Short mmCIF file of C-alpha atoms in Angstrom, two decimals:
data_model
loop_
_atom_site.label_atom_id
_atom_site.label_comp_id
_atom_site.label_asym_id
_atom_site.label_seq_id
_atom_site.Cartn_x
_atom_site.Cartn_y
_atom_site.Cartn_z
CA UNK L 284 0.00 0.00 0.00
CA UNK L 285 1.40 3.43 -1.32
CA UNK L 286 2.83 6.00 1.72
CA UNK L 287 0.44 8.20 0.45
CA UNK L 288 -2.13 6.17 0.03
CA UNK L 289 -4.61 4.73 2.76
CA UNK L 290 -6.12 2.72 -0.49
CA UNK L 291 -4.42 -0.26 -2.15
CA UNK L 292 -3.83 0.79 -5.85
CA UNK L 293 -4.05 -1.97 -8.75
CA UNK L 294 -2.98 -2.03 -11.94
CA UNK L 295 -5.58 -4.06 -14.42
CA UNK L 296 -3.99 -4.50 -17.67
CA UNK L 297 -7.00 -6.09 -20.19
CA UNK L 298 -7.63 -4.93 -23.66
CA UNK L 299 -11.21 -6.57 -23.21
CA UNK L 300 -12.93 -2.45 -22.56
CA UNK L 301 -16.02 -5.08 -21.26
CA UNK L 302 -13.89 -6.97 -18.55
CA UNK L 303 -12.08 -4.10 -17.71
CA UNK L 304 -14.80 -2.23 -16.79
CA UNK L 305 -16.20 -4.78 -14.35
CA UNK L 306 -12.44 -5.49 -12.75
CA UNK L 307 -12.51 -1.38 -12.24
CA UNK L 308 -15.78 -1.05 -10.76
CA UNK L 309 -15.84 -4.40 -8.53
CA UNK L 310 -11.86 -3.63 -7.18
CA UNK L 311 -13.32 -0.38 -6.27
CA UNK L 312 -16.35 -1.77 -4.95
CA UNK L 313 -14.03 -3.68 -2.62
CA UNK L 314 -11.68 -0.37 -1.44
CA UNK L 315 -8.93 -0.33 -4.39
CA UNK L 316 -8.40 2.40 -6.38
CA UNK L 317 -7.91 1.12 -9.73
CA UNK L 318 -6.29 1.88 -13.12
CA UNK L 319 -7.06 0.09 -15.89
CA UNK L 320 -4.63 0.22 -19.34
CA UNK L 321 -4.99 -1.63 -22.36
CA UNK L 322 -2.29 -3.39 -23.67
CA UNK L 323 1.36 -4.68 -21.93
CA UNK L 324 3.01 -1.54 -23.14
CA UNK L 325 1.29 0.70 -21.50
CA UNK L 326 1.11 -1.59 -18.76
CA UNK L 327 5.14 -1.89 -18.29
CA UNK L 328 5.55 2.00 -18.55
CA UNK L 329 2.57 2.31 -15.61
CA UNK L 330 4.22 -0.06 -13.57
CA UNK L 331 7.68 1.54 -13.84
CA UNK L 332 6.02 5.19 -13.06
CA UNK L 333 3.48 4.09 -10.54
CA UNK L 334 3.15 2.38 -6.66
CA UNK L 335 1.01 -0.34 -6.78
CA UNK L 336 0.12 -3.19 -4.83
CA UNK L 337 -0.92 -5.65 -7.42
CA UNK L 338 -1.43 -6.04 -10.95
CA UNK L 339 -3.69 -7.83 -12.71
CA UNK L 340 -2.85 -8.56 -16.16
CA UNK L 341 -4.60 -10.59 -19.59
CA UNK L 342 -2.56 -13.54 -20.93
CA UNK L 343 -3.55 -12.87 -24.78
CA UNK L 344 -3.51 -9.35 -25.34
CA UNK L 345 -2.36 -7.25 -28.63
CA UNK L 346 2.19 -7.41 -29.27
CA UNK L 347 3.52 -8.82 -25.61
CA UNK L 348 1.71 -11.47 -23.42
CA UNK L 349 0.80 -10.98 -19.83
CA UNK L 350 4.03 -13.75 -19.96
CA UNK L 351 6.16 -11.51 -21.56
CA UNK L 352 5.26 -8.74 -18.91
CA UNK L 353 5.80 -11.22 -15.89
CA UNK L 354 8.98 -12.10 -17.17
CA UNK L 355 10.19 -8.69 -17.40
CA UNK L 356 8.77 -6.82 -14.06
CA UNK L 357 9.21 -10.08 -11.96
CA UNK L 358 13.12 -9.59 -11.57
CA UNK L 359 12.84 -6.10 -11.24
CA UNK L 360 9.85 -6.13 -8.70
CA UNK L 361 9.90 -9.01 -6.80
CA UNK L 362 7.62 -7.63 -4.55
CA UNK L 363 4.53 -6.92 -6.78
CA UNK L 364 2.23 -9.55 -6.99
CA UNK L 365 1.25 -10.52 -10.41
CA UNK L 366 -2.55 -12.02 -10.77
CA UNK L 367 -2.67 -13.30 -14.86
CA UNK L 368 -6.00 -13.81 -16.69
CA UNK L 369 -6.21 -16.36 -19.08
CA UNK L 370 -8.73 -17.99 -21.73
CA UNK L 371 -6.25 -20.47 -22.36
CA UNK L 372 -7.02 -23.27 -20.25
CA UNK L 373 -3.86 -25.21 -21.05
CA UNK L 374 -1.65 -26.99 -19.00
CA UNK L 375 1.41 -25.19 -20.25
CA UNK L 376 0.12 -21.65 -19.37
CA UNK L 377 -0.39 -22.45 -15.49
CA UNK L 378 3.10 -24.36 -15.38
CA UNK L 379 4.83 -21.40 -17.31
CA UNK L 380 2.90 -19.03 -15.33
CA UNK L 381 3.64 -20.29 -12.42
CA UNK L 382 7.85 -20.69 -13.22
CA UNK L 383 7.93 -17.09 -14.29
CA UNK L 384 6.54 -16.07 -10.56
CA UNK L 385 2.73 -14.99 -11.33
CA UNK L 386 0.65 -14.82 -7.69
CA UNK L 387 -1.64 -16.92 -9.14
CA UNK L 388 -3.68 -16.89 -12.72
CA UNK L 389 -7.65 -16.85 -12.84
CA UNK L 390 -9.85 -18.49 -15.65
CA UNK L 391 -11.81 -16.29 -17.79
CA UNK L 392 -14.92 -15.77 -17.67
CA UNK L 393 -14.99 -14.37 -13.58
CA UNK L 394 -18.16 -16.19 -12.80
CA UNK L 395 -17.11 -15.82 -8.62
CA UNK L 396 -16.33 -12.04 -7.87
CA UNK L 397 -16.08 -12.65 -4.07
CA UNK L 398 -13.35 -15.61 -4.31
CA UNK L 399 -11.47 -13.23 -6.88
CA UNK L 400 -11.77 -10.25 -4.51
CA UNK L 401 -10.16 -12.25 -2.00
CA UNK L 402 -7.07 -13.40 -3.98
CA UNK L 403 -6.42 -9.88 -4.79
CA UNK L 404 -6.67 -9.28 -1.08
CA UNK L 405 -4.50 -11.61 -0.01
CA UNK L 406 -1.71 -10.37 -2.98
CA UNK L 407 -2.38 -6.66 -1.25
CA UNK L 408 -1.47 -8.42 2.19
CA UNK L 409 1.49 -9.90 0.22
CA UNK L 410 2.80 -6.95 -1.13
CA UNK L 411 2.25 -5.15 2.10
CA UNK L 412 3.95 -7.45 4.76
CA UNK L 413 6.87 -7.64 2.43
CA UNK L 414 7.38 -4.04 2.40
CA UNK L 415 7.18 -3.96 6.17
CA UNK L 416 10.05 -6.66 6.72
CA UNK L 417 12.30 -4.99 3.71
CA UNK L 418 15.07 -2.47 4.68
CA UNK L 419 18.22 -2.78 6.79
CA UNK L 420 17.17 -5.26 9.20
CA UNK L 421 16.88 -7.80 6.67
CA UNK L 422 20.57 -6.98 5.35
CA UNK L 423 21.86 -6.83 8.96
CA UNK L 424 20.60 -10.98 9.73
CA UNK L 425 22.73 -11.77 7.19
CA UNK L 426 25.34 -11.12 9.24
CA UNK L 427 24.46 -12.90 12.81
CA UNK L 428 25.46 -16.73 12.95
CA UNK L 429 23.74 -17.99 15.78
CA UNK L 430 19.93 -16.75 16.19
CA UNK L 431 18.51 -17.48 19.18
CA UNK L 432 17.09 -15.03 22.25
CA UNK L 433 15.48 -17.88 24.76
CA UNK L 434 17.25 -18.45 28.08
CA UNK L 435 18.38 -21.86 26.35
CA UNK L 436 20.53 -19.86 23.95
CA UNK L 437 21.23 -17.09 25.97
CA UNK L 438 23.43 -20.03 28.23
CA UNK L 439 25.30 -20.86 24.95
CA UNK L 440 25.88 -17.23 24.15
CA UNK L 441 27.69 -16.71 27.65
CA UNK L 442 29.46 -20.81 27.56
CA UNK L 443 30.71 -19.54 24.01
CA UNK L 444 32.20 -16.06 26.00
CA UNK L 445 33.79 -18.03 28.50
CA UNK L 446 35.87 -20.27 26.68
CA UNK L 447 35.78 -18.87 23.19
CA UNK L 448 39.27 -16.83 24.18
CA UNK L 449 40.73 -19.87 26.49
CA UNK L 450 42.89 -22.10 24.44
CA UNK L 451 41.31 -25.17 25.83
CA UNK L 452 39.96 -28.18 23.92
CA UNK L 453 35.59 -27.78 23.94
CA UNK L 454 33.11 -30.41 23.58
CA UNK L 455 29.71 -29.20 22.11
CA UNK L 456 26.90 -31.38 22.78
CA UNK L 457 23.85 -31.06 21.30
CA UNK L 458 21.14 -33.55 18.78
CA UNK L 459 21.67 -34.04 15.21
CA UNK L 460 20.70 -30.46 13.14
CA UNK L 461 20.83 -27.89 16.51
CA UNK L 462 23.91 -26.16 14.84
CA UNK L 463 27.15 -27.48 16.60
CA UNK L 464 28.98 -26.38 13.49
CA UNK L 465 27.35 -22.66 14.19
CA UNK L 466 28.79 -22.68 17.46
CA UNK L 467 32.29 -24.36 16.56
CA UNK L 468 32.66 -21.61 14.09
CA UNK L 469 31.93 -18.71 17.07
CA UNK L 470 34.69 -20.25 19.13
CA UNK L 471 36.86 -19.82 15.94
CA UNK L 472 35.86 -16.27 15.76
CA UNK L 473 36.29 -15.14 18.76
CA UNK L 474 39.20 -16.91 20.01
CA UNK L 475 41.81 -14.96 18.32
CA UNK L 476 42.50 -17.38 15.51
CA UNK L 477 40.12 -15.98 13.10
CA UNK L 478 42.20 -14.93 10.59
CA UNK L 479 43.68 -18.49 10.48
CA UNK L 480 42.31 -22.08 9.37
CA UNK L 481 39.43 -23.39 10.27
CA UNK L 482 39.09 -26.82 9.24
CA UNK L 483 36.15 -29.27 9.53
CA UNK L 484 36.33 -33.33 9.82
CA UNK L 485 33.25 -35.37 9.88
CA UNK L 486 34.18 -38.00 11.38
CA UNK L 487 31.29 -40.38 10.95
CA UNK L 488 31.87 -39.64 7.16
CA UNK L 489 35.23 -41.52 6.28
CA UNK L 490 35.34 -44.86 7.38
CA UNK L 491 37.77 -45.43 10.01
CA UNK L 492 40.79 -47.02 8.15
CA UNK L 493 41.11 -43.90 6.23
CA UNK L 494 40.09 -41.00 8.73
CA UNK L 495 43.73 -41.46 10.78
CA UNK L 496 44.90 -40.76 7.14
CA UNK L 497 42.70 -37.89 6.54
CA UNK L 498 43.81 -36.26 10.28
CA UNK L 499 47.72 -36.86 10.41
CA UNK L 500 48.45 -37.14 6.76
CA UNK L 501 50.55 -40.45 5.08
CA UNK L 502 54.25 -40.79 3.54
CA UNK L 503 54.67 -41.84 0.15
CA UNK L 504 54.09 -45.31 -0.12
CA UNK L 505 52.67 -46.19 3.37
CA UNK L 506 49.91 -48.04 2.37
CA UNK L 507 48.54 -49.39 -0.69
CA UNK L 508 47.25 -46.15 -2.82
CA UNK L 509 49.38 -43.78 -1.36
CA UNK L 510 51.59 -42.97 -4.59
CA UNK L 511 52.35 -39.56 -2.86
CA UNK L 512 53.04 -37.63 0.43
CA UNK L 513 49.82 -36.25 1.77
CA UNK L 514 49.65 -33.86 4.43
CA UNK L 515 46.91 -34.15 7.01
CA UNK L 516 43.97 -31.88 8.50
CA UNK L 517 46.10 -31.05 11.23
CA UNK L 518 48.83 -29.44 9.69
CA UNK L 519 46.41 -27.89 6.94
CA UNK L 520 44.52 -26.02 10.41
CA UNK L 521 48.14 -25.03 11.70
CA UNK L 522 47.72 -21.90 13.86
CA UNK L 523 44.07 -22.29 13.52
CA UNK L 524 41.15 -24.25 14.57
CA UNK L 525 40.40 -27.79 13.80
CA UNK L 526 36.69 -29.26 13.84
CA UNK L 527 36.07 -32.95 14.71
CA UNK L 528 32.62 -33.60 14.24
CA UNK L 529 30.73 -36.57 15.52
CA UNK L 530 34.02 -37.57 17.40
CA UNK L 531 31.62 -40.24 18.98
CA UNK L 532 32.46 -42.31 15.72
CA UNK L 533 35.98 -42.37 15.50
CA UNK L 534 38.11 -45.64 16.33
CA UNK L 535 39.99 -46.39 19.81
CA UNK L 536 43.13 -46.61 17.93
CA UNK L 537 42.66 -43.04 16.06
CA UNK L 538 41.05 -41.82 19.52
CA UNK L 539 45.00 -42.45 21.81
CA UNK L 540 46.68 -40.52 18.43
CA UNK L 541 44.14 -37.68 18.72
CA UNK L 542 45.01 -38.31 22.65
CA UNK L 543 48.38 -37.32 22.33
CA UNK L 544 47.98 -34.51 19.96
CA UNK L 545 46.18 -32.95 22.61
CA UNK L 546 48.86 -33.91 25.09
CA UNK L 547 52.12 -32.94 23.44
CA UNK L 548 50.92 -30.90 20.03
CA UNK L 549 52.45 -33.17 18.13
CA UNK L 550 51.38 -35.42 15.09
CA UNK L 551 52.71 -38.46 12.94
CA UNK L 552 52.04 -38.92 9.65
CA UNK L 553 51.17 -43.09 8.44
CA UNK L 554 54.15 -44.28 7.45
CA UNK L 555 56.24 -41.61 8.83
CA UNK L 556 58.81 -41.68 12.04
CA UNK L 557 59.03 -38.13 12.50
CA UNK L 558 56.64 -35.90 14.92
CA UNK L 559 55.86 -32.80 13.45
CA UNK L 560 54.80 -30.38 15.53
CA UNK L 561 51.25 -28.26 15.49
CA UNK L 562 49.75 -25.19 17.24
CA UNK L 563 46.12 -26.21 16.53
CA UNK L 564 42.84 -25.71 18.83
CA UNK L 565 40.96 -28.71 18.74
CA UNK L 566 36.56 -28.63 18.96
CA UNK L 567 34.71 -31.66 18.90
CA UNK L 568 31.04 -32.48 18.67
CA UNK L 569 29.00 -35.24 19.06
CA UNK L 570 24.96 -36.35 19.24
CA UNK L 571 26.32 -39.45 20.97
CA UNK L 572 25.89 -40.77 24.70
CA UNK L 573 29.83 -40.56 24.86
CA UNK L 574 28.95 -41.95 28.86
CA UNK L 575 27.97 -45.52 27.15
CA UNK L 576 30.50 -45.10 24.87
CA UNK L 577 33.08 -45.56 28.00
CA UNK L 578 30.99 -47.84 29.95
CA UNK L 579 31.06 -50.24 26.64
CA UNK L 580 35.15 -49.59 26.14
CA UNK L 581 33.96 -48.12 22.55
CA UNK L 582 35.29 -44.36 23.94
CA UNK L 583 38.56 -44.01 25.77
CA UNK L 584 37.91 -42.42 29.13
CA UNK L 585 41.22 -40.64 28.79
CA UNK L 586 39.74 -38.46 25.99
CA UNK L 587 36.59 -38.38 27.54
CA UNK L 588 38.41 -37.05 30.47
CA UNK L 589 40.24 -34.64 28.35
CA UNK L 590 37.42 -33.27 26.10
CA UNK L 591 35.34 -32.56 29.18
CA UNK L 592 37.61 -29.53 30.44
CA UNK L 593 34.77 -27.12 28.64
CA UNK L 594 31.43 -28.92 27.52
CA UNK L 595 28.58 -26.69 25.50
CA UNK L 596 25.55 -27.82 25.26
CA UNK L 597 22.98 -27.26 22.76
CA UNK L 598 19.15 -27.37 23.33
CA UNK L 599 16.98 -29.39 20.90
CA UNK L 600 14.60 -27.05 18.87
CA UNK L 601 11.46 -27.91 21.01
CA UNK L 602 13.00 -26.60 24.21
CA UNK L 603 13.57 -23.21 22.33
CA UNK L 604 10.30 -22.81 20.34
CA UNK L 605 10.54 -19.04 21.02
CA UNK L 606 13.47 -18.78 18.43
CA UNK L 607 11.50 -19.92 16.10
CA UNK L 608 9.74 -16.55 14.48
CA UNK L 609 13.55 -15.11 14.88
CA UNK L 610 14.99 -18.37 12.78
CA UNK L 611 12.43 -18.47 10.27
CA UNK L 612 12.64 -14.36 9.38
CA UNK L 613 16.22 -15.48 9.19
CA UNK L 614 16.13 -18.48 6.62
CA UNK L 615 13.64 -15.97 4.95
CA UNK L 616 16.73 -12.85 4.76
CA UNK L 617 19.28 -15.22 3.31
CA UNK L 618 17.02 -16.13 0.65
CA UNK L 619 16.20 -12.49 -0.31
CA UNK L 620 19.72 -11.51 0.06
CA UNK L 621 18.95 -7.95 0.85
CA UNK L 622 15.89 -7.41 -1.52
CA UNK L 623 13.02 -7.18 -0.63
CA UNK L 624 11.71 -10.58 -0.12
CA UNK L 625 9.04 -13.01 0.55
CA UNK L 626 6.98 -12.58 3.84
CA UNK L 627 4.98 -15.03 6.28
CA UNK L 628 1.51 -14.78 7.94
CA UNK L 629 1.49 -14.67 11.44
CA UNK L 630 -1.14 -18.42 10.83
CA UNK L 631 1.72 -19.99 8.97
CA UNK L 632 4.34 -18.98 11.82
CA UNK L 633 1.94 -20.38 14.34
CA UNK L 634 2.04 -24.01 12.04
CA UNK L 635 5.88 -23.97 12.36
CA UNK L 636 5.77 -22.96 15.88
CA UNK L 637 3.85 -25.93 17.22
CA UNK L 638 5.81 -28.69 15.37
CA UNK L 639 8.12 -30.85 16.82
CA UNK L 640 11.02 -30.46 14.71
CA UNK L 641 12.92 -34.02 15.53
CA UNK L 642 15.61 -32.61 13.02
CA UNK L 643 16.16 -29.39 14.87
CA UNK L 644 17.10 -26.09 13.42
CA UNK L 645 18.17 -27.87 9.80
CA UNK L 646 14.64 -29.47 9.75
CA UNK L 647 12.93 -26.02 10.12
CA UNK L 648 15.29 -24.50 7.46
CA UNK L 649 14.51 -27.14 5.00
CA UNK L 650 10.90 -26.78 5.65
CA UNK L 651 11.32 -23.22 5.35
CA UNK L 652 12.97 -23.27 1.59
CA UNK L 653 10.34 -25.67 0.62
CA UNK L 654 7.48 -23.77 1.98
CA UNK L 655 9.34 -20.75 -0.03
CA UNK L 656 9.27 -22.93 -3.61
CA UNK L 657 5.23 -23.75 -2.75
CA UNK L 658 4.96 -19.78 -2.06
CA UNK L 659 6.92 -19.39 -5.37
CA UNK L 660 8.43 -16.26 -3.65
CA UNK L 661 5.23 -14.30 -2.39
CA UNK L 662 3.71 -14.37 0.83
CA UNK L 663 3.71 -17.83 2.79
CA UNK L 664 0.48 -19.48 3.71
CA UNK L 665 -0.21 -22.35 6.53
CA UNK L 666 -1.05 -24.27 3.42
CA UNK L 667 2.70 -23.48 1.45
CA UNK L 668 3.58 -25.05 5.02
CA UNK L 669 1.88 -27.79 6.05
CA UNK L 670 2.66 -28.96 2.13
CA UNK L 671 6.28 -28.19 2.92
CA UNK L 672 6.66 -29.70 6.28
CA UNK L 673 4.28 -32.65 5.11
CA UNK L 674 4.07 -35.55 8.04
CA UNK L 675 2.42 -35.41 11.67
CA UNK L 676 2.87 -32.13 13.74
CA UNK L 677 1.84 -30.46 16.83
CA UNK L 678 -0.58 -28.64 14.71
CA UNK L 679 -2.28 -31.44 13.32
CA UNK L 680 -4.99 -33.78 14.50
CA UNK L 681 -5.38 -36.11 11.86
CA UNK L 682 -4.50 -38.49 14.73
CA UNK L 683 -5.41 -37.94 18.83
CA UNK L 684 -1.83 -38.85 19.75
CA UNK L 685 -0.88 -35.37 18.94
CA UNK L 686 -3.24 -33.30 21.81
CA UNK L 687 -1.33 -34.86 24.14
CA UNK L 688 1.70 -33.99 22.36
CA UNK L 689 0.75 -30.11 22.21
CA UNK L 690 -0.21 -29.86 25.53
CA UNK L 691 2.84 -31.08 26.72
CA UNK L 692 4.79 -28.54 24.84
CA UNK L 693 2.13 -25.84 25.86
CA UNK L 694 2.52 -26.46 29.40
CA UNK L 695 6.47 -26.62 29.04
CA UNK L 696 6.36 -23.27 27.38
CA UNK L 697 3.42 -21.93 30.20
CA UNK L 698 6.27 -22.53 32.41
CA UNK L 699 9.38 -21.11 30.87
CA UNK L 700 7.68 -17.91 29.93
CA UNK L 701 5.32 -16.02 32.04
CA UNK L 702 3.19 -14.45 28.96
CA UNK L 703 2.19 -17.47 28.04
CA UNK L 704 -1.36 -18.13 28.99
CA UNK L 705 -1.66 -21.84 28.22
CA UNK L 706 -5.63 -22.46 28.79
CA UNK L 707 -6.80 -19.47 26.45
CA UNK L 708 -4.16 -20.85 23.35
CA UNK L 709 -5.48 -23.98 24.06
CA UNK L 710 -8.73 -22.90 23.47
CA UNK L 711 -8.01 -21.07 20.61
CA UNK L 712 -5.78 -23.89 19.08
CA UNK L 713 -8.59 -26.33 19.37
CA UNK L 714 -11.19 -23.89 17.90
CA UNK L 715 -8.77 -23.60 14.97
CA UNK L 716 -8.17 -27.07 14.19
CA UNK L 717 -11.96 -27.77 14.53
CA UNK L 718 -12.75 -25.32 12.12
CA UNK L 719 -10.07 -25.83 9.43
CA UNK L 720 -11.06 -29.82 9.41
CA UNK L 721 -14.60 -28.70 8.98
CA UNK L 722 -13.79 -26.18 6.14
CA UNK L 723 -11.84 -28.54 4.28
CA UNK L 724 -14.44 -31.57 4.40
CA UNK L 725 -17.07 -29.36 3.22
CA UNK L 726 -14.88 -28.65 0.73
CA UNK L 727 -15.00 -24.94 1.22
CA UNK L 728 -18.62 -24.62 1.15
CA UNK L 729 -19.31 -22.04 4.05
CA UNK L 730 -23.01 -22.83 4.44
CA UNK L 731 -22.63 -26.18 4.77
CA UNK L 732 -19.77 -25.55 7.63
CA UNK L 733 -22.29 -23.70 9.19
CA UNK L 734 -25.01 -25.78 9.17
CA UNK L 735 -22.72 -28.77 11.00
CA UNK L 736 -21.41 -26.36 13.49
CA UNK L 737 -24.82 -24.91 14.65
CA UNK L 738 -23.74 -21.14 13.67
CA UNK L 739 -24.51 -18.35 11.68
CA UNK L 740 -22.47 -18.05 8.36
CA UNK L 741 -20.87 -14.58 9.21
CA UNK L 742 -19.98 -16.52 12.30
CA UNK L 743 -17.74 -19.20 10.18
CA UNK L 744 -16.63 -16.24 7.87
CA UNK L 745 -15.17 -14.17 10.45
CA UNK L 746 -13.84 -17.47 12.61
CA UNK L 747 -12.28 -18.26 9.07
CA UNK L 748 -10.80 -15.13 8.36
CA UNK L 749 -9.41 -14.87 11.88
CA UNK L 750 -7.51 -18.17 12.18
CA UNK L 751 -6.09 -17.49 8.07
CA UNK L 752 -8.02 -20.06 6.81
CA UNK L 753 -10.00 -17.57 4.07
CA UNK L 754 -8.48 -14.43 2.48
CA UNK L 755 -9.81 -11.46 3.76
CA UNK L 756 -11.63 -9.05 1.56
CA UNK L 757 -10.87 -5.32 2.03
CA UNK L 758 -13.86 -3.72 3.09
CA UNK L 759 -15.47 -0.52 1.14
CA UNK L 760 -14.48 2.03 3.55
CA UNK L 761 -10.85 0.33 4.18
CA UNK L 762 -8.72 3.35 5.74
#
């Protein structure tokens, strides 16, 4: 919506004087001010001179196609929602359409003005919230590794203080996907060896007859394959900062070498009689219960010992839920890189914020790039979501094993943080779910929702509206 302008302005671009009439009168019906132009021409030169919110453009119209004007304002305006109409009910069109970054497209004839009123709405809401998260801020996340302000995080922030500038070994424990590499990399930073190496080893990805290899480096001819002198991790992260992840994985006999690295600074190549010496910090992660490790002689207790001078712990996604708006705006900044770029509805954050992310932080940024490719870069819906995330969820209650589930999490929350008013969200949770599950069996059909649920059908409109489940119309006298 313009600065200067308390009413969304739309651009209809439709050489059809007939259907551009009715798109004028019923957008302003609605509270849009609208401009109508008749040909993609004139169309490219008004968007170029002019604010608006969305456009609405023809597919077949005289010289350039509604595709040719998508293709050319999309790069340049990734913000503007683009609405095509098309006669052409083709396959092709929708898929092409849809690749070149249209909002959505419409068949012609518009025989239902009110569900076409609402998808311009909901492209003015598009356009709007992405203008409101645009500007600095965005370009500033791009520079913050670790996102996180819940009293979970807060404790790594200060562990990673502590030690980051004390040239002791750390251990950072924490679940597949909660960002131990993040964390490894702050030590790095701020331990006075940024400038230098930082390598990374994953240990649990070379098999264990060639990872002692990989570490210390081999001589020429010290096993079969080694035609040449290699030089090892180690002494590639000399003066800087080595990263052993999933240490839980690598073999006793690698385990006493690493031992005495840590001991004495010094390494030996396979094959080689030498000891070379290295000024190299050592991190280490792990998912593993190092403690059975031990108990089962698969860990030496030595190293355990020795890695346990500074432990950091990570907290699992679920015990951190309040990061999550702060992670996802995050994910969402990287993939605008500074432009202006997609947006989320406050419905769709709630989705993300009540799953139970068993993959942690990489989980929710996968689900967050694939809700992005279902958006096709405009503003993300609980359905681009729950199609992205896919599989059971807090939010769902396709099955009763989940309640229990939320609840839980609920209550857990209730307790961490005082705002939280856990009977009230409840409520408003369950009202949610019971309505969306109704909407979608009656297959959209309002009247019929209303008839099962014993209410008025302004009653299921505005319930609908409020929990995100219907585009919302903007009113005659919007202000």
């Amino acid at each position: 919506m313009s600065a200067h302008n308390p009413r969304p302005r739309v651009l209809v671009i439709e050489d059809d004087v007939e259907l551009a009439d009715s798109l004028k009168f019923n957008l302003e019906q609605a509270g849009y001010d609208a401009e109508t132009v008749a040909n993609a021409q004139e169309g490219m030169a008004c968007a170029n001179s002019g604010d608006f919110d969305v456009i609405i453009t023809d597919f077949q119209m005289p010289g350039a196609t509604g595709l040719d004007l998508l293709g050319t304002l999309r790069p340049e305006m990734p913000y503007l929602p683009i609405i095509l109409i098309t006669g052409h009910h083709k396959t092709e069109t929708a898929i092409e359409a849809t690749r070149l970054g249209a909002f959505d497209y419409v068949l012609k004839p518009i025989l239902d003005w009110e569900a076409f009123l609402a998808l311009v709405g909901k492209a003015a809401a598009s356009r709007a919230l992405a203008a409101k998260h645009a500007g600095p801020q965005a370009r500033k996340n791009e520079e913050r590794a670790i996102i996180g302000r819940s009293s979970p995080m807060q404790e790594v922030f200060k562990a990673i203080g502590r030690v980051a500038a004390r040239p002791v070994t750390v251990l950072i424990r924490g679940e597949t996907g909660t960002g131990k590499e993040l964390v490894a990399r702050a030590l790095h930073q701020y331990g006075g060896r940024d400038d230098k190496p930082f390598v990374i080893v994953n240990c649990a990805a070379i098999p264990n007859p060639l990872l002692e290899s990989e570490l210390f480096g081999h001589e020429q001819g010290s096993f079969t394959g080694a035609e040449s002198k290699r030089m090892g991790k180690f002494e590639q992260a000399d003066h800087g900062t080595i990263f052993l992840d999933e240490i839980g994985d690598m073999s006793p006999d690698t385990q006493a070498k690493l031992l005495r690295v840590l001991a004495d600074k010094t390494i030996q190549r396979v094959g080689g009689r030498d000891p070379i010496q290295v000024d190299v910090r050592v991190l280490a992660a792990t998912h593993c219960d190092l403690e059975a490790g031990v108990r089962s002689k698969k860990f030496r207790e030595d190293l355990y010992y020795r890695l346990n001078d500074a432990v950091i712990h990570l907290p699992p996604l679920r015990e951190r839920r309040e990061d999550i708006p702060d992670l996802v705006r995050y994910f969402l900044s990287q993939h605008s890189a500074g432009r202006v770029g997609p947006a989320i509805t406050p419905e769709a954050m709630r989705v993300l914020e009540y799953r139970a992310w068993p993959g942690n932080v990489r989980e929710l940024r996968n689900a967050v790039h694939r809700a992005l490719l279902q958006a096709q870069g405009h503003m993300i819906e609980p359905e681009h979501v729950r199609q992205a995330v896919g599989g059971p969820s807090l939010d769902s209650t396709q099955s009763g094993e989940y309640l229990p589930a939320y609840i839980t999490d609920l209550l857990d929350r209730a307790e961490r943080m005082p705002e939280i008013k856990a009977a009230p969200e409840l409520d408003l949770w369950v009202q949610r779910e019971f309505y969306s599950q109704a909407y979608q069996l009656a297959q959209g059909d309002q009247t019929k929702v209303a008839k099962w649920l014993g209410v008025s059908r302004p009653t299921v409109r505005e319930k609908l509206i409020s929990f995100g489940l219907k585009p919302l119309v903007p009113p005659t006298n919007q202000s």
